[in-house]
Amino acid sequence: MATKVEKVVVDVATKIAQGEWYSGMKLPSQQQLSSLYGVNRSTVVEALSRLKTRGIIVSHQGKGTFVTSVKNCHDKGEAVVWNDLINWSFYPRNKRMVQLVNHWENDSNLIQLSKGVLSSELMPSDRIQAALQEIAYSTLNQEYGDGKGDWELRKELSDYLNKKGIQVSPEGILIVSGALNGIQLICTGVLQAGSTIYHEPLSYLHTLNVFDALGLRTKVSPISTYATAFTGLKKSAHCFYTNPTYANPDGRTLTEYERLSFLAKMRETSTPVIEDDIYSDLYFDDAVKPIKAYDQIGQVLYVGSFSKTLTPALRVGWVVGPQDLIRKLADLRMQTDYGSSIVSQAICKELLRSGEYEAHILELRAALKKRELHLRTLLDTYMSEFGRYNVPKGGFFIWYTFDEAFQLSSRSLALLCRKKGVVINPGFIYGERGSVSIRLSFAYETEGQLEKGIQLLKHAVEELLAKKRRGAGSVQKLMWEDAWDRTIAPKDRQMYRELFQTKENQEKRFIPVREAINYRGDLLITVIVQNFSDVIDQWNSVTLDYVEGHQIIAEQTFSPKQLKIPPKTSMPWTFIFPKHTLRHRPQFNGQLGEK
């Protein structure tokens, strides 16, 4: 019988031989392999050693273990290096912290204070089963259709939306595979390359990279200042995305006055609006009319979904808009995926038709309101000394902001919380600047797990603060990378020392030095990078942005091999943002930020 080591060796070698793990691919970490195969770490170490002896894998110090470059045994040519193609693909990788959070949220051993999804006990499993039994005796349309979605579902949605104040016929509704699919369709099929999508400073859109791939720009603009700031823009060359009801991430809800004022400003500037309204059914006390309900001229494209109220597994959402536009988007779907699952559509149709959807929503609102109150009680009990939080009127989230005096890093907090077994969403992934907040979800975990998670969060905060106090007496060193040390002029060396020693700079991650545009049009940002930790700061796929006010000027992912900063050390460095990454002309009064 094969030993555990032999089983791991055979399986890894098979994955590589069959191309599942391709030439040049980085292998999972030893800890991940240990979890994957259900063995201890020493077994993994021995298996990797045998694979290295065979020449199948190779390790590079400080970088990890990789599949070796292999020849194709059929034609003796070079194997395809998929990693190179992935790096230059049309759609970029997700942002590093977003990738990490997405990965952590699939670990059932972690307490999920981050997940924006209902727990299994809040999903209407019995009602969905009953709907499945009902449609089993009906005849489903098993053809592709016209891309708009099942007509009967669109009819039920039309009736349901009419109750919310949105007057729309089935022909004005397009069924999509979730709200994000609807937004992507709008961006692909309606907006022109070079258009700008405006959104509020705190926004879910900050977590997405797809817009760059589509040739679109995103730009922050508070709703209150939009009209006066951008009246000179060309008509139809831009749009405004808003999530006005129980917003992700901060739970904010626009008042009726704010909705009407916003819509009036959009009319003044002839600006199309994308209203993302996936949480509006989840109010605790009083319903809120969508902005679309006030729209009399077809200016608002309204996006909704069953993912937050039923289950994301159904992948059913909708877009409401003018019929010509809906026909255009339906034609686009016929060129891509031919539409959403007819079985999922039939389930949603049956739940709406039978009244079971509305019955479920009544129960869900009460359950979420109870959980939200419980989470607020926990924050009052365990976290009141560290900051403050908003009180949402519905949805999934509480936005907690730490007092500025603590000078915490939400990145460090998120990483430490993960080590302690709890997942949080740091505010910076949503575009937060100038303060430190986290998004906490009350929709997924039980009350007991919520309490355990908040206790772990408190312990993580206390540990970070204790570490800062211990570090206050330690000496931070200033040093130069070898090439800098050989070439830097004495007067510049003195300037860096003075900036480093300035009291107001001592807690900053990046001490600003200078900004410039070179002859190619690239943006050069020179800073002193500070490593306050007890480990080497190695830069590998770190995403930085250069921000002026609320506006991101440029964003780029960096992996400088020479930038390895020892513990408790600060080092000057120049980050080069290529010309094509610049979204706006810099005024050279911004700051560098880490995503």
Tab-separated table of N, CA and C in Angstrom, residues 17-18 70-79:
chain	number	residue	atom	x	y	z
A	17	ALA	N	1.515	16.328	-15.142
A	17	ALA	CA	1.560	15.591	-16.410
A	17	ALA	C	0.330	15.852	-17.273
A	18	GLN	N	-0.826	16.038	-16.625
A	18	GLN	CA	-2.072	16.257	-17.361
A	18	GLN	C	-2.315	17.729	-17.676
A	70	VAL	N	8.756	22.533	-18.884
A	70	VAL	CA	8.841	21.189	-19.460
A	70	VAL	C	8.601	21.238	-20.947
A	71	LYS	N	9.089	20.222	-21.640
A	71	LYS	CA	8.854	20.061	-23.067
A	71	LYS	C	7.580	19.277	-23.287
A	72	ASN	N	6.866	19.579	-24.329
A	72	ASN	CA	5.678	18.821	-24.693
A	72	ASN	C	6.108	17.491	-25.308
A	73	CYS	N	5.673	16.382	-24.706
A	73	CYS	CA	6.167	15.074	-25.110
A	73	CYS	C	5.670	14.654	-26.484
A	74	HIS	N	4.665	15.329	-27.019
A	74	HIS	CA	4.110	14.913	-28.307
A	74	HIS	C	4.856	15.545	-29.478
A	75	ASP	N	5.161	16.826	-29.365
A	75	ASP	CA	5.798	17.479	-30.507
A	75	ASP	C	7.174	18.052	-30.180
A	76	LYS	N	7.644	17.798	-28.944
A	76	LYS	CA	8.972	18.236	-28.508
A	76	LYS	C	9.120	19.754	-28.467
A	77	GLY	N	7.986	20.470	-28.602
A	77	GLY	CA	8.064	21.925	-28.537
A	77	GLY	C	7.978	22.405	-27.098
A	78	GLU	N	8.123	23.705	-26.915
A	78	GLU	CA	8.030	24.261	-25.580
A	78	GLU	C	6.582	24.194	-25.087
A	79	ALA	N	6.402	23.887	-23.803
A	79	ALA	CA	5.067	23.885	-23.219
A	79	ALA	C	4.541	25.318	-23.122
